[in-house]
Coordinates of C-alpha atoms in Angstrom, one line a residue:
X6 CA 43.3 -12.7 -17.9
X7 CA 39.8 -11.3 -17.4
X8 CA 41.1 -8.7 -16.4
X9 CA 37.6 -6.3 -15.3
X10 CA 37.5 -3.4 -17.5
X11 CA 36.2 0.7 -16.8
X12 CA 32.3 1.0 -17.5
X13 CA 31.5 4.4 -18.2
X14 CA 27.4 4.9 -18.0
X15 CA 24.1 5.9 -17.1
X16 CA 24.2 2.9 -14.0
X17 CA 28.4 3.7 -13.8
X18 CA 27.3 4.3 -10.0
X19 CA 27.1 0.7 -9.2
X20 CA 30.5 -0.8 -10.6
X21 CA 31.1 -0.5 -6.7
X22 CA 28.7 -3.6 -6.5
X23 CA 30.5 -7.0 -6.7
X24 CA 27.0 -8.5 -8.6
X25 CA 26.7 -4.9 -10.6
X26 CA 29.5 -5.6 -12.6
X27 CA 32.0 -9.1 -11.6
X28 CA 31.6 -10.9 -14.0
X29 CA 32.8 -11.1 -17.1
X30 CA 31.8 -8.6 -19.6
X31 CA 30.9 -6.0 -17.3
X32 CA 27.2 -7.6 -17.1
X33 CA 25.4 -8.0 -14.2
X34 CA 25.7 -11.4 -11.7
X35 CA 22.3 -13.4 -12.7
X36 CA 21.0 -12.9 -9.6
X37 CA 19.5 -9.4 -9.3
X38 CA 17.0 -10.8 -12.9
X39 CA 16.9 -14.7 -13.9
X40 CA 15.4 -12.6 -17.0
X41 CA 18.3 -10.7 -18.1
X42 CA 20.1 -13.7 -19.6
X43 CA 17.3 -14.0 -21.7
X44 CA 18.4 -13.4 -25.8
X45 CA 15.4 -11.8 -26.2
X46 CA 16.7 -9.2 -24.2
X47 CA 18.7 -5.7 -26.1
X48 CA 22.5 -5.5 -24.6
X49 CA 22.0 -1.5 -24.4
X50 CA 18.9 -2.4 -21.8
X51 CA 21.1 -5.6 -19.6
X52 CA 22.6 -2.7 -16.8
X53 CA 19.2 -0.3 -16.7
X54 CA 17.2 -3.3 -15.5
X55 CA 20.2 -4.9 -12.8
X56 CA 19.7 -1.2 -11.4
X57 CA 16.8 -0.8 -11.0
X58 CA 16.0 -4.0 -9.7
X59 CA 19.5 -3.2 -7.0
X60 CA 17.1 -0.2 -6.3
X61 CA 14.1 -1.3 -5.9
X62 CA 15.7 -4.2 -3.3
X63 CA 16.8 -0.7 -1.1
X64 CA 13.6 0.8 -2.1
X65 CA 11.9 -2.2 0.2
X66 CA 14.8 -3.1 2.9
X67 CA 16.4 -6.0 0.8
X68 CA 19.2 -5.0 0.3
X69 CA 21.0 -7.0 2.5
X70 CA 18.7 -10.8 0.9
X71 CA 20.4 -9.5 -2.6
X72 CA 23.3 -9.6 -1.2
X73 CA 23.2 -12.9 0.7
X74 CA 22.1 -14.1 -2.6
X75 CA 24.5 -13.5 -4.7
X76 CA 27.5 -15.2 -1.9
X77 CA 28.1 -12.8 1.2
X78 CA 26.0 -14.8 3.2
X79 CA 27.8 -12.1 6.8
X80 CA 24.5 -9.5 4.1
X81 CA 22.1 -11.9 6.1
X82 CA 22.3 -10.7 9.0
X83 CA 21.9 -6.5 7.8
X84 CA 20.2 -4.5 9.4
X85 CA 17.9 -2.5 6.9
X86 CA 15.6 0.1 9.1
X87 CA 13.7 2.0 6.1
X88 CA 16.1 5.0 5.7
X89 CA 16.4 4.8 1.1
X90 CA 13.1 5.3 1.0
X91 CA 12.6 7.7 3.8
X92 CA 15.4 9.8 1.1
X93 CA 12.6 9.1 -2.2
X94 CA 9.9 9.8 -0.1
X95 CA 10.1 12.9 0.9
X96 CA 12.4 14.2 -2.2
X97 CA 9.0 13.5 -3.7
X98 CA 6.2 15.4 -1.3
X99 CA 8.5 18.1 -2.0
X100 CA 9.4 17.6 -5.8
X101 CA 5.4 16.9 -6.1
X102 CA 4.4 19.9 -3.4
X103 CA 0.5 20.7 -1.5
X104 CA -0.9 20.6 -5.2
X105 CA -0.5 19.8 -9.0
X106 CA -3.1 21.7 -11.1
X107 CA -3.7 22.2 -15.1
X108 CA -2.9 26.0 -16.3
X109 CA -3.9 26.5 -19.5
X110 CA -2.2 30.9 -20.5
X111 CA -4.5 32.7 -21.1
X112 CA -8.0 30.9 -18.8
X113 CA -7.6 33.6 -15.8
X114 CA -8.7 36.6 -18.3
X115 CA -12.5 34.8 -19.4
X116 CA -13.7 35.6 -16.9
X117 CA -12.9 39.8 -17.5
X118 CA -15.2 42.8 -18.6
X119 CA -13.9 42.5 -21.9
X120 CA -13.1 38.8 -22.4
X121 CA -11.3 37.5 -26.2
X122 CA -13.1 34.5 -27.5
X123 CA -9.4 32.9 -26.6
X124 CA -9.9 33.6 -23.0
X125 CA -13.4 32.3 -23.5
X126 CA -11.7 28.1 -25.1
X127 CA -8.7 28.1 -23.4
X128 CA -10.7 28.3 -20.0
X129 CA -13.7 26.2 -22.0
X130 CA -9.6 23.8 -23.0
X131 CA -9.2 23.9 -19.3
X132 CA -12.0 23.1 -17.6
X133 CA -11.7 20.3 -20.6
X134 CA -8.6 19.1 -19.4
X135 CA -9.9 18.9 -15.6
X136 CA -12.8 17.3 -15.6
X137 CA -10.5 14.3 -17.6
X138 CA -8.2 14.2 -14.6
X139 CA -10.5 14.0 -12.3
X140 CA -12.4 11.0 -14.2
X141 CA -8.5 9.7 -14.8
X142 CA -7.5 9.6 -11.2
X143 CA -4.5 12.0 -13.0
X144 CA -2.8 12.6 -9.0
X145 CA -2.8 9.0 -7.7
X146 CA -1.4 8.4 -11.7
X147 CA 1.1 11.3 -11.0
X148 CA 2.5 10.3 -7.2
X149 CA 2.3 6.4 -8.8
X150 CA 5.2 7.2 -11.5
X151 CA 6.7 9.5 -10.0
X152 CA 7.8 7.8 -7.1
X153 CA 9.7 5.7 -9.8
X154 CA 11.3 8.2 -11.5
X155 CA 12.6 9.6 -7.8
X156 CA 13.2 6.3 -6.7
X157 CA 14.6 4.6 -10.2
X158 CA 15.6 7.2 -12.5
X159 CA 12.9 7.1 -14.6
X160 CA 8.4 6.6 -14.6
X161 CA 6.2 6.1 -18.0
X162 CA 2.9 7.6 -18.8
X163 CA 0.8 5.3 -21.0
X164 CA -2.2 6.3 -23.0
X165 CA -5.3 5.0 -25.0
X166 CA -8.5 5.7 -26.6
X167 CA -11.3 3.8 -25.1
X168 CA -14.3 3.8 -27.1
X169 CA -16.5 2.4 -24.4
X170 CA -16.7 5.3 -22.3
X171 CA -15.8 7.8 -24.7
X172 CA -12.7 9.2 -23.1
X173 CA -8.6 8.8 -23.3
X174 CA -7.0 6.3 -20.8
X175 CA -3.7 6.9 -18.7
X176 CA -2.3 4.2 -17.4
X177 CA 1.7 4.0 -15.3
X178 CA 3.4 1.7 -16.5
X179 CA 7.2 0.3 -14.9
X180 CA 9.8 1.6 -16.3
X181 CA 11.3 -1.5 -17.2
X182 CA 9.4 -3.2 -19.6
X183 CA 10.4 0.5 -21.5
X184 CA 12.8 -0.1 -24.0
X185 CA 12.6 2.9 -27.5
X186 CA 14.2 1.6 -29.9
X187 CA 16.7 4.3 -32.2
X188 CA 18.4 4.8 -34.8
X189 CA 22.7 4.6 -34.6
X190 CA 23.2 8.7 -35.2
X191 CA 19.9 10.0 -32.9
X192 CA 19.7 12.3 -30.5
X193 CA 18.7 10.7 -27.1
X194 CA 16.7 13.4 -26.6
X195 CA 14.7 13.5 -29.7
X196 CA 11.4 11.1 -29.7
X197 CA 11.7 8.0 -30.8
X198 CA 9.8 6.2 -33.8
X199 CA 9.6 2.6 -32.2
X200 CA 8.7 2.1 -28.9
X201 CA 8.5 -1.7 -27.0
X202 CA 7.2 -3.1 -23.3
X203 CA 8.2 -5.7 -23.4
X204 CA 8.0 -8.3 -20.7
X205 CA 8.9 -12.2 -19.9
X206 CA 5.4 -14.2 -18.7
X207 CA 6.8 -17.3 -16.3
X208 CA 5.6 -20.9 -17.1
X209 CA 2.4 -22.6 -15.4
X210 CA 2.0 -25.8 -14.8
X211 CA -1.1 -26.0 -14.1
X212 CA -2.4 -23.7 -16.4
X213 CA -0.9 -25.6 -19.3
X214 CA 0.9 -23.0 -20.4
X215 CA 4.5 -22.3 -21.6
X216 CA 7.4 -19.4 -20.9
X217 CA 5.7 -16.5 -23.2
X218 CA 6.9 -13.0 -23.6
X219 CA 4.7 -10.3 -24.8
X220 CA 4.8 -7.3 -26.7
X221 CA 2.9 -4.3 -27.4
X222 CA 4.9 -1.9 -30.7
X223 CA 4.3 1.8 -31.9
X224 CA 6.0 2.7 -34.3
X225 CA 5.6 6.2 -36.7
X226 CA 5.0 5.3 -39.8
X227 CA 3.7 6.3 -43.7
X228 CA 0.0 5.6 -43.8
X229 CA -0.8 2.1 -45.5
X230 CA -4.3 1.6 -46.7
X231 CA -6.9 0.1 -44.5
X232 CA -7.0 -3.6 -43.8
X233 CA -9.3 -5.7 -41.3
X234 CA -9.5 -7.9 -38.2
X235 CA -9.0 -11.5 -40.3
X236 CA -8.8 -15.3 -38.7
X237 CA -6.2 -17.0 -41.1
X238 CA -7.5 -20.2 -42.2
X239 CA -5.2 -22.0 -38.7
X240 CA -7.5 -19.8 -37.2
X241 CA -5.3 -17.4 -36.1
X242 CA -5.6 -13.9 -35.8
X243 CA -4.2 -11.5 -37.7
X244 CA -5.0 -7.9 -40.6
X245 CA -5.1 -7.8 -43.7
X246 CA -5.7 -5.0 -46.5
X247 CA -9.6 -3.9 -47.6
X248 CA -9.9 -4.6 -52.1
X249 CA -12.9 -2.6 -53.9
X250 CA -15.2 -3.4 -56.2
X251 CA -12.9 -3.5 -59.1
X252 CA -9.9 -5.1 -56.6
X253 CA -7.6 -2.3 -55.4
X254 CA -7.0 -1.4 -51.9
X255 CA -9.6 0.6 -50.6
X256 CA -8.7 3.6 -47.9
X257 CA -9.8 4.9 -45.0
X258 CA -12.7 7.6 -44.7
X259 CA -10.6 10.8 -45.7
X260 CA -7.4 9.8 -46.6
X261 CA -5.8 10.2 -50.1
X262 CA -4.0 8.6 -52.6
X263 CA -1.4 11.0 -53.9
X264 CA -0.4 10.0 -58.2
X265 CA 2.6 12.4 -57.9
X266 CA 3.8 10.7 -54.9
X267 CA 3.0 7.0 -54.8
X268 CA 2.0 8.1 -50.5
X269 CA -1.4 8.7 -48.3
X270 CA -2.4 11.9 -47.4
X271 CA -4.6 12.0 -43.8
X272 CA -5.8 15.6 -43.0
X273 CA -5.7 15.6 -38.4
X274 CA -8.4 17.2 -36.9
X275 CA -5.7 19.8 -34.8
X276 CA -4.3 20.0 -38.4
X277 CA -7.2 21.1 -40.3
X278 CA -4.2 23.0 -42.5
X279 CA -1.7 20.3 -43.1
X280 CA -2.3 17.5 -44.3
X281 CA 0.6 14.8 -42.9
X282 CA 1.2 11.2 -44.6
X283 CA 2.5 9.6 -40.9
X284 CA 0.3 7.6 -38.4
X285 CA 1.5 5.6 -35.5
X286 CA 0.9 1.8 -35.8
X287 CA -0.3 -0.6 -32.5
X288 CA 0.4 -4.2 -32.6
X289 CA 0.7 -6.9 -29.3
X290 CA 1.9 -9.9 -29.6
X291 CA 3.2 -13.2 -28.0
X292 CA 5.9 -15.1 -28.4
X293 CA 6.5 -18.5 -26.4
X294 CA 10.5 -18.8 -25.3
X295 CA 11.0 -22.0 -27.6
X296 CA 9.7 -20.9 -30.1
X297 CA 13.1 -18.2 -30.4
X298 CA 16.5 -19.3 -31.9
X299 CA 19.3 -17.2 -30.5
X300 CA 20.7 -14.1 -32.0
X301 CA 17.1 -13.6 -32.5
X302 CA 16.2 -9.5 -30.3
X303 CA 13.4 -8.2 -28.9
X304 CA 13.3 -5.9 -32.1
X305 CA 13.1 -8.4 -35.1
X306 CA 11.3 -10.8 -32.8
X307 CA 9.4 -13.3 -36.3
X308 CA 6.2 -12.4 -36.5
X309 CA 4.5 -15.9 -38.2
X310 CA 5.6 -17.2 -34.6
X311 CA 3.1 -14.6 -33.0
X312 CA 0.1 -14.8 -31.8
X313 CA -1.2 -11.2 -31.6
X314 CA -3.8 -10.3 -29.6
X315 CA -7.3 -8.8 -30.3
X316 CA -9.0 -5.0 -28.9
X317 CA -12.7 -5.2 -26.8
X318 CA -14.2 -4.3 -29.4
X319 CA -12.3 -7.6 -31.7
X320 CA -9.9 -6.0 -33.2
X321 CA -6.6 -7.7 -33.7
X322 CA -3.1 -5.7 -32.9
X323 CA -1.6 -6.7 -36.1
X324 CA -0.1 -2.7 -36.8
X325 CA -3.9 -1.1 -36.3
X326 CA -3.6 2.3 -37.4
X327 CA -4.4 4.5 -34.2
X328 CA -5.6 7.2 -36.3
X329 CA -3.3 9.6 -34.6
X330 CA 0.4 11.2 -35.6
X331 CA 2.6 10.7 -32.8
X332 CA 3.3 7.7 -30.3
X333 CA 0.6 8.5 -27.1
X334 CA 3.9 7.1 -24.6
X335 CA 5.1 9.6 -22.0
X336 CA 8.7 9.4 -20.7
X337 CA 9.6 11.0 -17.8
X338 CA 12.8 11.7 -16.6
X339 CA 14.1 11.8 -13.2
X340 CA 17.2 14.8 -14.2
X341 CA 17.5 17.2 -17.1
X342 CA 19.2 15.4 -20.3
X343 CA 22.7 15.8 -20.4
X344 CA 23.3 13.3 -23.4
X345 CA 21.0 9.7 -21.9
X346 CA 17.8 9.4 -22.6
X347 CA 17.1 8.0 -19.2
X348 CA 16.8 10.5 -16.1
X349 CA 18.9 9.1 -13.0
X350 CA 17.2 7.5 -9.4
X351 CA 17.8 10.4 -6.4
X352 CA 19.2 7.5 -5.4
X353 CA 22.5 7.6 -6.8
X354 CA 24.5 10.2 -5.1
X355 CA 24.3 8.3 -1.9
X356 CA 24.6 4.9 -2.2
X357 CA 28.0 3.6 -0.7
X358 CA 27.2 6.2 2.2
X359 CA 23.8 4.7 2.9
X360 CA 25.5 0.9 2.5
X361 CA 27.7 2.5 5.3
X362 CA 24.7 3.6 7.0
X363 CA 23.0 -0.2 7.8
X364 CA 26.6 -1.6 8.4
X365 CA 26.5 1.2 10.9
X366 CA 23.5 -0.1 12.1
X367 CA 24.0 -3.2 11.9
X368 CA 26.7 -2.6 14.2
X369 CA 24.5 -0.6 16.5
X370 CA 21.9 -3.7 17.2
X371 CA 25.4 -6.0 18.0
X372 CA 26.4 -3.4 20.5
X373 CA 23.5 -2.7 21.6
X374 CA 22.7 -6.5 22.0
X375 CA 25.9 -6.5 25.2
X376 CA 24.9 -3.9 26.8
X377 CA 21.5 -4.6 27.8
X378 CA 22.7 -8.1 28.8
X379 CA 26.8 -7.9 29.0
X380 CA 28.8 -10.0 29.5
X381 CA 29.2 -11.9 33.2
X382 CA 32.0 -13.1 34.2
X383 CA 32.9 -14.3 38.0
X384 CA 35.7 -15.9 39.2
X385 CA 34.9 -18.1 42.7
X386 CA 31.1 -18.9 42.3
X387 CA 30.2 -22.1 42.7
X388 CA 28.6 -23.9 39.6
X389 CA 25.5 -25.8 40.3
X390 CA 25.6 -29.6 38.7
X391 CA 23.0 -31.2 36.4
X392 CA 22.4 -34.5 38.1
X393 CA 21.1 -36.0 34.4
X394 CA 24.2 -34.9 32.2
X395 CA 26.6 -34.2 35.6
X396 CA 28.3 -30.9 34.2
X397 CA 28.2 -27.7 35.9
X398 CA 24.3 -25.5 34.5
X399 CA 25.2 -21.8 33.6
X400 CA 25.0 -19.1 34.8
X401 CA 21.6 -17.0 34.2
X402 CA 21.5 -12.7 35.5
X403 CA 18.9 -12.2 36.8
X404 CA 17.3 -9.9 38.5
X405 CA 17.7 -11.4 42.1
X406 CA 20.1 -12.9 41.3
X407 CA 22.3 -13.8 44.9
X408 CA 25.6 -15.5 44.3
X409 CA 28.2 -16.8 46.4
X410 CA 31.7 -16.2 46.4
X411 CA 34.6 -17.6 47.6
X412 CA 37.2 -15.6 48.9
X413 CA 39.2 -13.5 46.8
X414 CA 36.1 -14.3 44.1
X415 CA 34.8 -11.8 41.9
X416 CA 32.2 -10.1 39.3
X417 CA 34.1 -8.6 35.9
X418 CA 31.4 -6.6 33.8
X419 CA 32.2 -6.0 30.1
X420 CA 30.4 -2.4 29.5
X421 CA 30.2 -1.2 26.3
X422 CA 28.2 1.7 26.1
X423 CA 30.7 3.4 24.9
X424 CA 30.6 2.0 21.9
X425 CA 27.3 2.0 21.2
X426 CA 27.3 5.8 21.7
X427 CA 30.3 6.1 19.3
X428 CA 28.6 4.1 17.0
X429 CA 24.8 5.9 17.1
X430 CA 27.1 9.7 16.6
X431 CA 28.7 7.7 13.5
X432 CA 24.7 6.8 13.1
X433 CA 23.5 10.3 13.3
X434 CA 27.0 11.7 10.7
X435 CA 26.5 9.6 8.0
X436 CA 22.7 10.5 7.6
X437 CA 23.4 13.6 8.1
X438 CA 26.3 13.1 5.1
X439 CA 23.1 11.9 2.9
X440 CA 21.7 14.4 2.9
X441 CA 24.1 17.1 2.3
X442 CA 24.7 14.8 -0.5
X443 CA 20.9 14.0 -2.0
X444 CA 20.1 18.5 -1.4
X445 CA 18.0 17.0 1.8
X446 CA 18.9 18.9 4.4
X447 CA 17.7 17.6 7.8
X448 CA 14.7 19.9 8.6
X449 CA 13.4 18.3 5.7
X450 CA 13.8 14.6 6.4
X451 CA 12.3 16.4 10.1
X452 CA 15.1 15.5 12.8
X453 CA 15.7 19.1 12.3
X454 CA 13.9 21.0 16.3
X455 CA 11.9 23.5 15.5
X456 CA 13.2 25.4 18.7
X457 CA 17.1 24.6 17.1
X458 CA 16.6 27.4 14.0
X459 CA 17.6 30.9 15.2
X460 CA 15.8 33.1 12.4
X461 CA 13.6 32.0 9.7
X462 CA 16.3 33.6 7.7
X463 CA 18.1 30.6 8.8
X464 CA 16.1 28.6 7.4
X465 CA 15.4 29.3 4.4
X466 CA 18.9 29.5 4.1
X467 CA 19.7 26.5 4.9
X468 CA 16.9 25.3 2.6
X469 CA 19.0 25.7 -0.6
X470 CA 19.5 23.4 -2.0
X471 CA 17.1 21.4 -1.8
X472 CA 15.5 25.0 -3.9
X473 CA 17.5 23.7 -6.9
X474 CA 17.0 19.9 -6.6
X475 CA 13.5 20.7 -6.6
X476 CA 13.9 23.9 -9.4
X477 CA 15.8 21.5 -11.5
X478 CA 13.4 18.1 -11.0
X479 CA 10.3 20.5 -11.9
X480 CA 12.5 20.9 -14.5
X481 CA 12.9 18.4 -16.5
X482 CA 9.2 17.6 -16.6
X483 CA 8.2 20.6 -17.4
X484 CA 7.4 19.6 -21.0
X485 CA 6.6 15.9 -20.6
X486 CA 3.7 16.7 -19.3
X487 CA 2.7 19.9 -21.1
X488 CA 3.1 16.9 -24.4
X489 CA 1.1 14.3 -22.3
X490 CA -2.1 17.1 -21.7
X491 CA -1.7 18.3 -26.0
X492 CA -1.5 14.1 -26.2
X493 CA -4.5 13.4 -24.7
X494 CA -6.6 16.6 -26.6
X495 CA -5.6 15.4 -29.8
X496 CA -6.8 12.7 -28.9
X497 CA -9.7 13.5 -27.5
X498 CA -9.7 14.6 -30.9
X499 CA -8.8 11.7 -33.1
X500 CA -12.1 9.6 -31.0
X501 CA -14.1 12.8 -32.1
X502 CA -15.8 12.9 -28.3
X503 CA -18.5 14.6 -29.0
X504 CA -17.0 18.1 -25.9
X505 CA -13.3 18.4 -27.5
X506 CA -13.5 21.0 -31.0
X507 CA -11.5 20.5 -33.4
X508 CA -8.4 22.8 -34.6
X509 CA -5.0 23.3 -33.1
X510 CA -4.4 22.1 -29.6
X511 CA -4.3 25.1 -26.4
X512 CA -0.8 24.1 -24.7
X513 CA -1.6 23.5 -21.4
X514 CA 0.8 22.7 -18.9
X515 CA 1.9 21.3 -14.5
X516 CA 1.5 23.9 -12.4
X517 CA 3.4 21.9 -8.9
X518 CA 2.9 24.1 -5.2
X519 CA 4.7 24.7 -2.8
X520 CA 7.3 22.8 -1.9
X521 CA 8.4 24.2 1.3
X522 CA 5.5 25.1 4.5
X523 CA 5.6 29.2 4.3
X524 CA 4.9 31.1 7.5
X525 CA 0.7 32.6 6.3
X526 CA 1.1 35.4 9.6
X527 CA 3.0 36.9 7.9
X528 CA 2.7 36.4 4.1
X529 CA -0.7 37.3 4.6
X530 CA 0.4 40.7 7.2
X531 CA 2.3 42.2 4.4
X532 CA -0.4 41.5 1.5
X533 CA -2.5 43.2 4.6
X534 CA -0.5 46.0 4.3
X535 CA 0.3 46.1 0.7
X536 CA -2.8 46.1 -0.5
X537 CA -3.9 48.7 2.0
X538 CA -1.1 51.2 0.8
X539 CA -1.7 50.7 -2.9
X540 CA 1.7 48.9 -3.7
X541 CA -0.1 45.2 -4.3
X542 CA -3.1 44.8 -6.5
X543 CA -5.5 43.0 -5.1
X544 CA -5.4 40.3 -7.6
X545 CA -1.1 40.4 -7.0
X546 CA -2.0 40.2 -3.4
X547 CA -4.8 37.2 -3.2
X548 CA -2.1 35.5 -5.5
X549 CA 0.5 35.8 -2.9
X550 CA -2.1 34.2 -0.5
X551 CA -2.8 30.9 -3.0
X552 CA 0.6 30.0 -3.0
X553 CA 1.5 31.1 0.1
X554 CA -1.0 27.3 1.2
X555 CA -4.5 29.8 1.4
X556 CA -7.9 27.3 -0.1
X557 CA -8.4 30.0 -2.9
X558 CA -9.2 27.9 -5.2
X559 CA -10.1 31.4 -8.6
X560 CA -8.2 34.5 -8.6
X561 CA -10.4 35.8 -10.4
X562 CA -13.9 34.6 -8.8
X563 CA -11.6 35.6 -5.1
X564 CA -11.3 39.7 -6.7
X565 CA -15.0 39.4 -7.6
X566 CA -16.5 38.3 -3.8
X567 CA -14.3 41.3 -2.4
X568 CA -15.7 43.6 -4.8
X569 CA -19.7 42.6 -4.4
X570 CA -18.8 42.7 -0.7
X571 CA -17.0 46.2 -0.3
X572 CA -20.5 46.8 -2.8
X573 CA -22.5 46.1 -0.3
X574 CA -21.2 48.2 2.4
X575 CA -19.2 45.1 4.5
X576 CA -15.9 45.7 5.8
X577 CA -13.4 43.4 8.1
X578 CA -12.7 43.3 11.6
X579 CA -10.1 45.6 11.0
X580 CA -12.6 47.8 9.2
X581 CA -9.5 48.4 6.9
X582 CA -10.7 49.5 3.5
X583 CA -9.1 47.4 0.7
X584 CA -8.1 49.7 -2.4
X585 CA -10.8 48.7 -5.6
X586 CA -8.8 45.7 -7.7
X587 CA -8.3 46.9 -11.2
X588 CA -10.3 45.7 -14.4

């Protein structure tokens, strides 16, 4: 009978849109993206990519255009004033805070008089990570990736060792290219053993290039004998095993064959006492769409039709052994996982409110047109006749216009100012409702006059939902950034970077700055009183000032400066004396 079915998944909050679930089987409308109908695309990824397309349209004020392409002709006149983008940017700003800093626990004690070798090593690792972050423009990468995560629900980092410059490169990828492969009984929260990055390259008639699919695959597997790049008889690049003088397969330097198990073991620089049998293989290839048959999905594309790409050092990327035992991809989910691998957009709960807001803005624009240029009805006026056509000319109402009316004539003006005021009030009502559901208080959106806030305590209470939102989003990312810095250290070790010693990695985390402005004057007053009275240590007081936004890079260094000045007899402006900080 063609009845619609109820679809409940990570993107079912978009089911109210006909272009998302009105077609047979719940597949999205073709207008969302032609590639959604591609045969190589996994079925489980179709709705996710369609949701990304819809969210991107809202972010760029193209939701009306998207609806018009799907058949809603009236949507072409839809007014969109950037409210979704404002919500995303505000959420992103509060998530990232005023700063982002790499912290290695224990590094703060490296300058103590009795500093341990572990503290000194932690400080050196922290400095290496910070130098790498500066070279790789980490704050910009974070901004790009996290905005995708807030808007689309997912972000993606890619790490790659660059032998030319001798460091790990960090890239931000579109999550629409991300296709993890999970086993049937695998937990969605687990790290997959195989991941594809794939996209379709359109046909280019000018360069005589056919439409093709590019797929980059990272896969964990058992360590194999050594391979080298090779050009076959057809001129295609590939890899083949290396044989020694005896005709046996050769191993890479440092690998060891275990006859009892028939497997190859390798000792990685970060675990010298624990041999591993696992490595990560990289494959980067392209397929012409004409070479693909119906039913060949992304995970089983025919390798005999593949055209493998080469790296800058002429290594063919066909099961290239990266000599690491992990997949160098970091998936950032916007929300805490509740059984789903992918995250949820920050706009998910307010999409219908954003639609209602756009429709009300459209009605308000129409009403303002009739208010600024009202409809006027004249009775008893003589219209000027066009001599060429013999028809009355339209009356033009301009400042200083005088109409001569006959006896009993009158002029009526249609007043729509009341309707316009109601529509404007409706816009504010919907915007406030959307802000509440998105957990973005009006004060965080900048729509509240500071003089209207009765007290600081009331302001703090109004920011409660925002605090819980930021805490939840940062919790979902904490272990992902710890994993990112772990991979960075290990890839530098695997690449034999000179300043990165072998051994276990140092746990590092990304600390976000405060997401709400602090009353710096009040904090400074509390610190001075607390330290002077002896109820706060000097270190704690300086850390409070640091969190309030004062430009203090390191607590220990600031303590030493204060103690040095005190030892030289210098005093503050008030002449007060600070207690000696504990060593």
